[in-house]
Short mmCIF file of C-alpha atoms and ligand atoms in Angstrom, two decimals:
data_model
loop_
_atom_site.label_atom_id
_atom_site.label_comp_id
_atom_site.label_asym_id
_atom_site.label_seq_id
_atom_site.Cartn_x
_atom_site.Cartn_y
_atom_site.Cartn_z
CA MET A 1 -8.60 -19.31 8.59
CA LEU A 2 -7.78 -15.80 8.15
CA LYS A 3 -4.05 -14.97 8.31
CA ILE A 4 -4.55 -11.65 9.71
CA ALA A 5 -6.23 -11.46 12.82
CA LEU A 6 -6.72 -8.09 15.11
CA ASP A 7 -5.76 -7.53 18.63
CA GLU A 8 -7.90 -5.20 20.51
CA SER A 9 -6.82 -5.97 24.01
CA HIS A 10 -4.56 -2.65 24.04
CA LEU A 11 -7.77 -0.10 23.76
CA ALA A 12 -7.53 1.15 27.35
CA SER A 13 -10.03 3.08 28.19
CA PHE A 14 -10.47 4.71 24.62
CA CYS A 15 -13.18 2.82 23.64
CA ASP A 16 -15.41 1.05 25.69
CA ALA A 17 -17.44 -2.37 25.19
CA GLN A 18 -20.65 -0.69 25.69
CA THR A 19 -19.61 1.73 23.14
CA LEU A 20 -18.78 -0.26 20.77
CA ARG A 21 -21.53 -2.23 20.81
CA HIS A 22 -23.39 1.04 20.12
CA MET A 23 -21.19 1.28 17.23
CA GLU A 24 -22.56 -2.23 15.68
CA LYS A 25 -25.54 -0.68 13.90
CA GLU A 26 -23.81 2.37 12.52
CA THR A 27 -21.03 -0.49 11.12
CA LEU A 28 -23.08 -2.78 9.41
CA SER A 29 -25.30 -0.11 8.09
CA ALA A 30 -21.46 1.17 6.35
CA ARG A 31 -20.85 -2.03 5.21
CA GLU A 32 -24.19 -2.18 3.57
CA THR A 33 -24.25 0.83 1.87
CA LEU A 34 -20.85 -0.07 0.34
CA VAL A 35 -21.55 -3.78 -0.48
CA ASP A 36 -24.79 -2.69 -2.00
CA GLY A 37 -23.46 0.13 -3.95
CA SER A 38 -26.35 2.57 -2.37
CA GLY A 39 -23.47 5.23 -1.17
CA GLU A 40 -21.63 8.27 -2.78
CA GLY A 41 -19.42 7.31 -4.79
CA ASN A 42 -20.94 3.46 -5.92
CA ASP A 43 -19.19 3.69 -8.89
CA PHE A 44 -16.03 2.96 -8.18
CA THR A 45 -16.79 0.18 -6.15
CA GLY A 46 -15.30 -2.65 -8.46
CA TRP A 47 -12.86 -3.79 -5.96
CA VAL A 48 -15.34 -5.07 -3.61
CA ASN A 49 -15.47 -7.80 -6.02
CA LEU A 50 -12.71 -7.56 -8.12
CA PRO A 51 -11.26 -11.17 -6.09
CA VAL A 52 -13.75 -13.39 -7.39
CA ASP A 53 -15.03 -11.09 -10.54
CA TYR A 54 -11.63 -10.21 -12.54
CA ASP A 55 -10.76 -10.92 -16.40
CA LYS A 56 -9.25 -14.40 -16.10
CA GLU A 57 -7.72 -14.20 -19.24
CA GLU A 58 -5.67 -10.89 -18.62
CA PHE A 59 -4.95 -12.18 -15.63
CA ALA A 60 -3.18 -14.89 -17.73
CA ARG A 61 -1.61 -11.84 -20.33
CA ILE A 62 -0.03 -10.45 -16.91
CA LYS A 63 1.09 -14.02 -15.80
CA ALA A 64 2.88 -14.67 -19.73
CA ALA A 65 4.27 -10.82 -19.88
CA ALA A 66 6.23 -10.89 -16.35
CA ALA A 67 7.70 -14.49 -17.70
CA LYS A 68 8.42 -12.28 -20.64
CA ILE A 69 9.59 -9.42 -19.04
CA ARG A 70 12.18 -12.17 -16.70
CA SER A 71 13.36 -13.51 -19.71
CA GLN A 72 14.33 -10.51 -21.49
CA SER A 73 15.23 -8.06 -18.90
CA GLN A 74 17.61 -7.56 -15.76
CA VAL A 75 15.53 -5.00 -14.29
CA LEU A 76 11.84 -3.47 -14.64
CA VAL A 77 11.20 0.19 -14.20
CA VAL A 78 8.09 0.39 -13.29
CA ILE A 79 6.37 4.51 -14.15
CA GLY A 80 3.63 5.37 -11.56
CA ILE A 81 2.65 7.76 -8.95
CA GLY A 82 -0.07 7.29 -6.43
CA GLY A 83 -2.34 4.86 -6.56
CA SER A 84 -0.36 3.65 -9.86
CA TYR A 85 2.97 2.69 -7.77
CA LEU A 86 2.64 2.42 -4.24
CA GLY A 87 0.78 -0.69 -4.40
CA ALA A 88 2.97 -2.63 -6.16
CA ARG A 89 5.88 -1.45 -4.45
CA ALA A 90 4.38 -2.08 -1.18
CA ALA A 91 4.04 -6.08 -2.44
CA ILE A 92 7.50 -6.00 -3.69
CA GLU A 93 9.00 -5.17 -0.91
CA PHE A 94 7.21 -6.81 1.37
CA LEU A 95 7.35 -10.04 -0.15
CA ARG A 96 10.59 -9.93 -2.05
CA PRO A 97 13.02 -7.87 1.20
CA GLY A 98 16.24 -7.26 1.00
CA PHE A 99 18.95 -5.17 -0.97
CA GLY A 100 19.20 -4.68 -4.43
CA CYS A 101 16.48 -7.29 -6.10
CA GLY A 102 15.72 -8.54 -2.99
CA SER A 103 16.16 -12.54 -2.33
CA GLY A 104 14.62 -15.39 -4.69
CA SER A 105 13.95 -12.65 -7.33
CA ASP A 106 16.95 -12.25 -10.17
CA LEU A 107 14.85 -9.15 -12.17
CA GLU A 108 15.45 -6.08 -10.13
CA VAL A 109 12.30 -3.68 -10.14
CA LEU A 110 13.42 0.27 -9.88
CA TYR A 111 10.59 3.42 -9.43
CA ALA A 112 10.14 6.54 -12.00
CA GLY A 113 7.79 9.05 -12.65
CA ASN A 114 6.60 9.30 -8.77
CA GLN A 115 8.88 12.19 -8.40
CA LEU A 116 10.42 15.06 -10.29
CA SER A 117 13.63 15.07 -9.17
CA THR A 118 16.11 15.37 -12.01
CA ALA A 119 19.08 13.79 -9.37
CA TYR A 120 17.16 10.88 -9.10
CA THR A 121 16.44 10.38 -12.90
CA ASN A 122 20.09 10.53 -13.16
CA TYR A 123 21.36 8.29 -10.07
CA LEU A 124 18.25 5.54 -11.85
CA ILE A 125 19.87 6.04 -15.18
CA ASN A 126 22.98 5.15 -14.18
CA HIS A 127 22.10 2.58 -11.98
CA ILE A 128 20.80 0.51 -14.92
CA GLY A 129 23.55 0.94 -16.55
CA GLY A 130 24.55 -1.12 -19.26
CA ARG A 131 21.68 -4.01 -18.26
CA ASP A 132 18.79 -4.79 -20.00
CA PHE A 133 15.69 -3.92 -18.83
CA SER A 134 11.70 -2.89 -19.75
CA VAL A 135 8.88 -0.33 -18.57
CA ASN A 136 5.63 -0.77 -17.17
CA VAL A 137 4.12 2.40 -17.37
CA ILE A 138 0.91 3.17 -15.33
CA SER A 139 -1.95 5.77 -15.83
CA LYS A 140 -5.11 5.61 -15.08
CA SER A 141 -5.40 8.78 -16.65
CA GLY A 142 -3.21 8.84 -18.98
CA THR A 143 -1.79 12.18 -18.57
CA THR A 144 -0.39 12.52 -14.97
CA THR A 145 2.69 15.00 -15.54
CA GLU A 146 5.17 13.31 -13.27
CA PRO A 147 5.10 8.80 -14.85
CA ALA A 148 4.13 11.06 -18.07
CA ILE A 149 7.49 13.16 -17.63
CA ALA A 150 9.38 10.07 -17.04
CA PHE A 151 8.26 8.12 -19.73
CA ARG A 152 9.36 10.32 -22.34
CA VAL A 153 12.50 10.08 -20.43
CA PHE A 154 12.93 6.16 -20.36
CA LYS A 155 11.09 5.49 -23.35
CA ASP A 156 14.04 7.48 -25.65
CA LEU A 157 16.60 5.52 -23.69
CA LEU A 158 14.75 2.13 -24.76
CA GLU A 159 14.72 3.36 -28.27
CA GLU A 160 18.49 4.24 -28.27
CA LYS A 161 19.18 0.77 -26.93
CA TYR A 162 16.75 -1.23 -28.93
CA GLY A 163 15.77 0.56 -31.92
CA LYS A 164 12.21 1.56 -31.94
CA ALA A 165 10.44 -1.49 -32.43
CA GLY A 166 12.86 -3.68 -29.72
CA ALA A 167 11.69 -0.59 -27.43
CA ALA A 168 8.08 -1.53 -27.96
CA ASP A 169 8.69 -4.74 -27.34
CA ARG A 170 9.70 -4.30 -24.23
CA ILE A 171 6.85 -1.59 -23.04
CA TYR A 172 4.10 -2.43 -20.81
CA ALA A 173 0.98 0.14 -20.62
CA THR A 174 -1.55 0.00 -18.12
CA THR A 175 -4.10 2.25 -18.61
CA ASP A 176 -7.83 2.86 -19.06
CA LYS A 177 -9.28 0.50 -21.65
CA ALA A 178 -10.40 3.39 -24.46
CA ARG A 179 -9.51 6.57 -23.24
CA GLY A 180 -6.27 8.93 -22.16
CA ALA A 181 -3.34 10.13 -23.99
CA LEU A 182 -1.04 6.99 -22.78
CA LYS A 183 -3.66 4.64 -24.21
CA THR A 184 -3.78 6.41 -27.78
CA LEU A 185 0.16 6.32 -27.73
CA ALA A 186 0.54 2.67 -26.74
CA ASP A 187 -1.86 1.85 -29.67
CA ALA A 188 0.03 3.71 -32.27
CA GLU A 189 3.23 2.49 -31.38
CA GLY A 190 1.77 -1.16 -30.35
CA TYR A 191 2.57 -2.23 -27.04
CA GLU A 192 0.86 -4.42 -25.15
CA THR A 193 -1.53 -2.95 -23.02
CA PHE A 194 -3.57 -3.80 -19.29
CA VAL A 195 -6.40 -2.00 -18.14
CA VAL A 196 -7.70 0.13 -15.22
CA PRO A 197 -10.86 -1.11 -14.84
CA ASP A 198 -13.39 1.78 -14.78
CA ASP A 199 -14.74 1.45 -11.40
CA ILE A 200 -11.88 0.84 -9.32
CA GLY A 201 -9.67 4.23 -8.43
CA GLY A 202 -6.19 4.36 -8.35
CA ARG A 203 -6.09 3.95 -4.37
CA TYR A 204 -7.94 0.53 -4.76
CA SER A 205 -5.93 -1.37 -7.78
CA VAL A 206 -3.24 -3.11 -6.58
CA LEU A 207 -5.27 -6.17 -7.50
CA THR A 208 -5.84 -5.14 -10.84
CA ALA A 209 -3.21 -5.31 -13.66
CA VAL A 210 -1.84 -1.53 -12.01
CA GLY A 211 -0.26 -4.06 -8.67
CA LEU A 212 -0.51 -7.49 -10.52
CA LEU A 213 2.59 -7.08 -13.68
CA PRO A 214 5.19 -5.31 -11.65
CA ILE A 215 4.72 -8.19 -8.56
CA ALA A 216 4.21 -11.01 -11.07
CA ALA A 217 7.62 -9.90 -12.88
CA ALA A 218 9.30 -9.42 -9.24
CA GLY A 219 8.81 -13.06 -9.85
CA CYS A 220 5.83 -13.22 -6.79
CA ASP A 221 2.74 -15.83 -6.95
CA ILE A 222 -0.30 -13.87 -7.83
CA ASP A 223 -2.48 -16.69 -7.86
CA ALA A 224 -2.04 -16.91 -3.77
CA LEU A 225 -2.17 -12.92 -3.92
CA MET A 226 -5.76 -13.37 -4.94
CA ARG A 227 -6.70 -16.57 -2.81
CA GLY A 228 -5.62 -14.46 -0.12
CA ALA A 229 -7.87 -11.46 -1.47
CA GLN A 230 -10.83 -13.93 -1.63
CA ALA A 231 -10.56 -15.70 1.70
CA ALA A 232 -11.00 -11.79 3.43
CA ARG A 233 -13.71 -10.94 0.70
CA GLU A 234 -15.45 -14.00 2.05
CA ALA A 235 -14.52 -12.99 5.28
CA MET A 236 -15.59 -9.13 5.48
CA LEU A 237 -19.05 -10.03 3.71
CA GLY A 238 -20.25 -12.73 5.49
CA GLU A 239 -19.35 -12.22 9.21
CA GLY A 240 -21.09 -10.49 11.80
CA PHE A 241 -19.97 -7.40 13.85
CA GLU A 242 -18.28 -9.40 16.78
CA SER A 243 -16.28 -11.27 14.63
CA ASN A 244 -15.69 -9.32 12.01
CA MET A 245 -11.82 -7.30 11.66
CA ALA A 246 -12.87 -5.46 9.15
CA MET A 247 -16.02 -3.83 10.77
CA ARG A 248 -13.89 -3.84 14.37
CA TYR A 249 -11.09 -1.81 12.92
CA ALA A 250 -13.50 0.55 11.08
CA ALA A 251 -15.86 0.92 14.50
CA LEU A 252 -12.56 1.60 16.64
CA ARG A 253 -10.90 4.20 14.66
CA ASN A 254 -14.47 6.02 14.48
CA CYS A 255 -14.94 5.84 18.15
CA PHE A 256 -11.07 6.92 18.85
CA TYR A 257 -11.36 9.72 16.58
CA ARG A 258 -14.57 10.88 17.91
CA GLY A 259 -12.63 10.91 21.16
CA GLY A 260 -10.40 13.03 19.93
CA LYS A 261 -7.74 10.87 18.40
CA LYS A 262 -6.86 12.49 15.21
CA VAL A 263 -4.36 11.41 13.96
CA GLU A 264 -3.74 7.74 13.39
CA ILE A 265 0.34 6.12 13.31
CA LEU A 266 0.59 3.14 11.24
CA ALA A 267 3.60 1.37 13.36
CA ASN A 268 5.86 -1.89 11.87
CA TYR A 269 8.90 -3.46 13.75
CA ASP A 270 10.22 -4.95 10.34
CA PRO A 271 11.60 -2.48 7.05
CA SER A 272 10.07 -4.34 4.76
CA LEU A 273 6.46 -3.19 6.24
CA HIS A 274 7.57 0.40 5.24
CA TYR A 275 5.91 0.50 1.36
CA ILE A 276 2.30 -0.57 2.93
CA ALA A 277 2.49 2.08 5.56
CA GLU A 278 2.84 4.55 2.16
CA TRP A 279 0.29 2.67 0.65
CA TRP A 280 -1.86 2.81 3.63
CA LYS A 281 -1.62 6.10 3.99
CA GLN A 282 -2.48 6.84 0.41
CA LEU A 283 -5.44 5.00 0.64
CA TYR A 284 -7.23 6.50 4.00
CA GLY A 285 -5.71 9.59 3.86
CA GLU A 286 -7.02 10.24 -0.04
CA SER A 287 -10.50 8.38 1.26
CA GLU A 288 -11.24 10.11 4.43
CA GLY A 289 -9.69 13.63 4.40
CA LYS A 290 -12.10 15.83 2.73
CA ASP A 291 -14.93 18.67 3.94
CA LYS A 292 -12.60 19.39 6.71
CA MET A 293 -12.90 16.51 8.35
CA GLY A 294 -10.77 12.82 8.49
CA ILE A 295 -8.34 10.98 10.32
CA PHE A 296 -4.39 12.40 9.76
CA PRO A 297 -3.03 8.73 8.79
CA ALA A 298 0.81 8.71 9.70
CA SER A 299 3.85 5.92 9.93
CA VAL A 300 6.10 5.01 11.96
CA ASP A 301 9.37 2.20 11.49
CA LEU A 302 10.41 0.96 14.74
CA THR A 303 12.33 0.75 16.53
CA THR A 304 14.11 2.96 14.29
CA ASP A 305 11.82 5.79 14.79
CA LEU A 306 11.52 5.11 18.73
CA HIS A 307 14.78 7.30 18.64
CA SER A 308 13.49 9.99 16.51
CA MET A 309 9.38 9.95 17.46
CA GLY A 310 9.37 7.91 20.48
CA GLN A 311 9.01 11.12 22.53
CA TYR A 312 6.24 12.81 21.11
CA ILE A 313 4.30 9.47 20.17
CA GLN A 314 4.86 8.90 24.33
CA ASP A 315 4.58 12.55 25.85
CA GLY A 316 3.24 14.88 23.16
CA GLU A 317 -0.16 16.15 22.26
CA ARG A 318 -2.80 13.39 23.02
CA MET A 319 -4.14 13.31 19.36
CA LEU A 320 -2.95 9.72 18.55
CA MET A 321 -3.79 6.22 17.99
CA GLU A 322 -1.73 3.80 16.89
CA THR A 323 -2.52 0.68 14.92
CA VAL A 324 0.47 -1.72 14.98
CA ILE A 325 1.12 -4.45 12.19
CA ASP A 326 3.34 -7.39 13.89
CA LEU A 327 4.67 -9.87 11.26
CA LYS A 328 5.55 -12.88 12.67
CA ASP A 329 9.11 -13.24 11.20
CA GLU A 330 10.19 -16.67 9.56
CA SER A 331 13.49 -15.70 8.45
CA ALA A 332 16.86 -17.74 9.69
CA PRO A 333 17.29 -16.44 13.52
CA ILE A 334 20.23 -14.49 14.44
CA VAL A 335 21.31 -15.48 17.98
CA ILE A 336 23.08 -13.30 20.34
CA ARG A 337 26.53 -15.03 21.56
CA GLU A 338 27.56 -15.18 24.99
CA GLU A 339 31.02 -12.42 24.78
CA GLU A 340 34.02 -12.91 27.14
CA GLY A 341 33.99 -10.24 29.46
CA ASP A 342 30.74 -9.13 28.37
CA LEU A 343 32.19 -5.48 27.87
CA ASP A 344 28.98 -4.53 26.01
CA GLY A 345 26.89 -5.60 28.50
CA LEU A 346 24.44 -7.84 26.25
CA ASN A 347 25.62 -11.54 28.46
CA TYR A 348 22.49 -11.39 29.56
CA LEU A 349 21.14 -11.75 26.24
CA ALA A 350 23.44 -14.83 25.57
CA GLY A 351 21.47 -17.22 23.48
CA LYS A 352 18.53 -15.15 22.91
CA PRO A 353 17.47 -14.70 19.18
CA LEU A 354 17.24 -11.48 17.80
CA THR A 355 13.43 -11.97 17.30
CA PHE A 356 12.83 -11.95 20.66
CA VAL A 357 14.68 -8.86 20.98
CA ASN A 358 12.22 -7.31 18.45
CA GLU A 359 9.49 -9.07 20.18
CA SER A 360 10.45 -7.54 23.35
CA ALA A 361 10.48 -4.57 22.09
CA MET A 362 7.06 -4.56 20.40
CA LYS A 363 5.51 -5.29 23.81
CA GLY A 364 6.86 -2.94 25.93
CA THR A 365 6.14 0.22 23.44
CA ILE A 366 2.43 -0.98 23.06
CA LEU A 367 2.21 -0.96 27.06
CA ALA A 368 4.24 2.50 27.39
CA HIS A 369 2.05 4.31 24.28
CA THR A 370 -1.36 2.72 25.56
CA GLU A 371 -0.57 3.99 28.97
CA GLY A 372 0.93 7.51 27.77
CA GLY A 373 -2.69 8.03 26.60
CA VAL A 374 -2.75 6.62 22.84
CA PRO A 375 -4.77 3.83 22.00
CA ASN A 376 -3.38 0.54 20.11
CA LEU A 377 -4.53 -1.80 17.63
CA VAL A 378 -2.33 -4.63 16.62
CA ILE A 379 -2.35 -6.32 13.32
CA THR A 380 -0.85 -9.52 13.27
CA LEU A 381 0.57 -11.33 9.56
CA ALA A 382 0.83 -14.85 10.84
CA ASP A 383 3.97 -14.76 7.64
CA ARG A 384 5.17 -12.92 4.76
CA SER A 385 3.50 -14.98 1.90
CA GLU A 386 0.83 -13.73 -0.91
CA GLU A 387 -1.79 -15.37 0.42
CA THR A 388 -1.08 -12.95 3.86
CA LEU A 389 -0.58 -9.95 2.00
CA GLY A 390 -3.96 -10.35 -0.30
CA GLN A 391 -5.53 -10.74 2.96
CA LEU A 392 -4.36 -7.42 4.27
CA PHE A 393 -5.06 -5.39 0.72
CA TYR A 394 -8.60 -6.67 0.86
CA PHE A 395 -8.58 -5.90 4.87
CA PHE A 396 -7.46 -2.46 4.52
CA GLU A 397 -9.66 -1.69 1.33
CA PHE A 398 -12.70 -2.72 2.63
CA ALA A 399 -12.54 -1.13 6.09
CA CYS A 400 -11.86 1.93 4.71
CA GLY A 401 -14.50 2.06 2.13
CA VAL A 402 -16.98 1.15 5.90
CA SER A 403 -14.90 3.89 7.75
CA GLY A 404 -15.39 7.02 4.90
CA TYR A 405 -19.25 5.85 5.16
CA MET A 406 -19.03 6.25 9.36
CA LEU A 407 -17.51 9.41 9.02
CA GLY A 408 -19.91 10.58 6.16
CA VAL A 409 -17.52 11.61 3.32
CA ASN A 410 -17.36 9.43 -0.28
CA PRO A 411 -14.26 7.09 -0.03
CA PHE A 412 -13.89 7.20 -3.68
CA ASN A 413 -13.07 10.79 -4.89
CA GLN A 414 -10.05 12.91 -4.56
CA PRO A 415 -11.11 16.30 -5.36
CA GLY A 416 -8.14 18.07 -3.31
CA VAL A 417 -5.73 16.49 -5.19
CA GLU A 418 -6.44 19.21 -8.19
CA SER A 419 -5.59 22.15 -6.43
CA TYR A 420 -1.60 21.71 -6.88
CA LYS A 421 -2.02 20.48 -10.52
CA LYS A 422 -3.97 24.05 -11.98
CA ASN A 423 -0.82 26.27 -10.16
CA MET A 424 1.80 23.62 -11.31
CA PHE A 425 0.05 24.12 -14.86
CA MET A 426 -0.26 27.92 -14.70
CA LEU A 427 3.45 28.12 -13.64
CA LEU A 428 4.50 25.91 -16.55
CA GLY A 429 2.33 27.40 -19.43
CA LYS A 430 0.39 24.62 -20.06
CA PRO A 431 -2.28 25.36 -22.96
CA GLY A 432 -5.75 26.13 -21.08
CA TYR A 433 -4.03 27.42 -18.01
CA THR A 434 -4.01 30.90 -16.86
CA LYS A 435 -3.46 33.25 -13.82
O1 PA5 B 1 -5.55 7.01 -5.97
C1 PA5 B 1 -5.84 7.93 -7.04
O2 PA5 B 1 -6.56 7.95 -7.61
C2 PA5 B 1 -4.16 8.91 -7.63
O3 PA5 B 1 -3.28 8.62 -6.78
C3 PA5 B 1 -3.70 7.97 -8.60
O4 PA5 B 1 -3.54 7.06 -8.56
C4 PA5 B 1 -2.72 9.04 -9.19
O5 PA5 B 1 -2.64 10.51 -9.27
C5 PA5 B 1 -2.08 8.47 -10.44
O6 PA5 B 1 -2.86 8.55 -11.71
P1 PA5 B 1 -2.76 8.25 -12.49
O7 PA5 B 1 -3.08 6.90 -12.69
O8 PA5 B 1 -4.14 9.09 -13.61
O9 PA5 B 1 -1.74 8.50 -13.22
#
């Protein structure tokens, strides 16, 4: 039984039952293409069976390394960009929400190498201060500019603080098993290494060492995360169209797209879901946005953005579809108390928990947006747990593969990402890049 579900009761007339039924064959065929590996990009579908077919020896090493990081350090700096950092950050911010270390964790996870800002790098170094820290540098290619530069900076800091051997004992490199500059460096310096499998691209890699090491170091249960992914895999591969939430999500968003809804907004009502949306945007944006096609993935944090983006969603150009992630909030209740005089006019809510107000805002917004011409899908999460998150990750990945094949693109390449790099390398004077 899955702890995530898809609620299709807010489609209004944007995709009727008959149209959806007509898409069943096409959706099933896209799933077959994905699962039997007969489609374009089939050499990057290792993630489909990953929840049951992963390297158990490496998994045990990940847990041991995470325990070592927690015993040696108060801070872990995760260096990576795109698919080499978003999954870990999404998981950690969801599972360990809060300020600073987040609840239930005594290790603070910080992120570097996901941009090129000098100010941010200085701020990060100052924030670590005199605390003990370790580094997990993650890059499949081993040559990406942003993490490579950040790694030079933090490697120097570690070596200054702990000496060369002491630094090497605190550096963990996650990269290709045999190739690339990072692999060469890691072997030469004696860093412990973890592998990004050849057949898994960055944006599908959260359940490999790429995501698992930082997630485990943050104190999260990666066995439960994998169990969740296993349950989702079983459901997504086994269930028919009527009950298969990945296939229905893929079919519905393609149905909306064909009806002129070119932008999908992923909405949440809890700030801890912000980075899930960032991860999702990369997954869907890089997988589908090509050959001059594809749904543009956007996101909003609500109710915050109702006060900034709400006007457009309700009333702007009608090119939007919306998918809401509804997390059942189990945290300690905050109950609104009665106040004498009722000067702020809130006594009508006295005795009601804040959760009730948030849920009412969500229900009211879904209704308003649907009536305003934005079809809504709702993905419910039964709780904030590793198992539920494992299901959500796998669900989104599987639906993305199916959806990409329905759209007619290769969901596993990203040729467009290279263009900015060529220009940047030329401007930086990298050997081999000329005007
Ligand atoms: O999904 C992808 O392939 C990208 O987002 C990469 O993960 C990102 O560009 C980082 O690449 P690398 O891991 O090679 O440093």
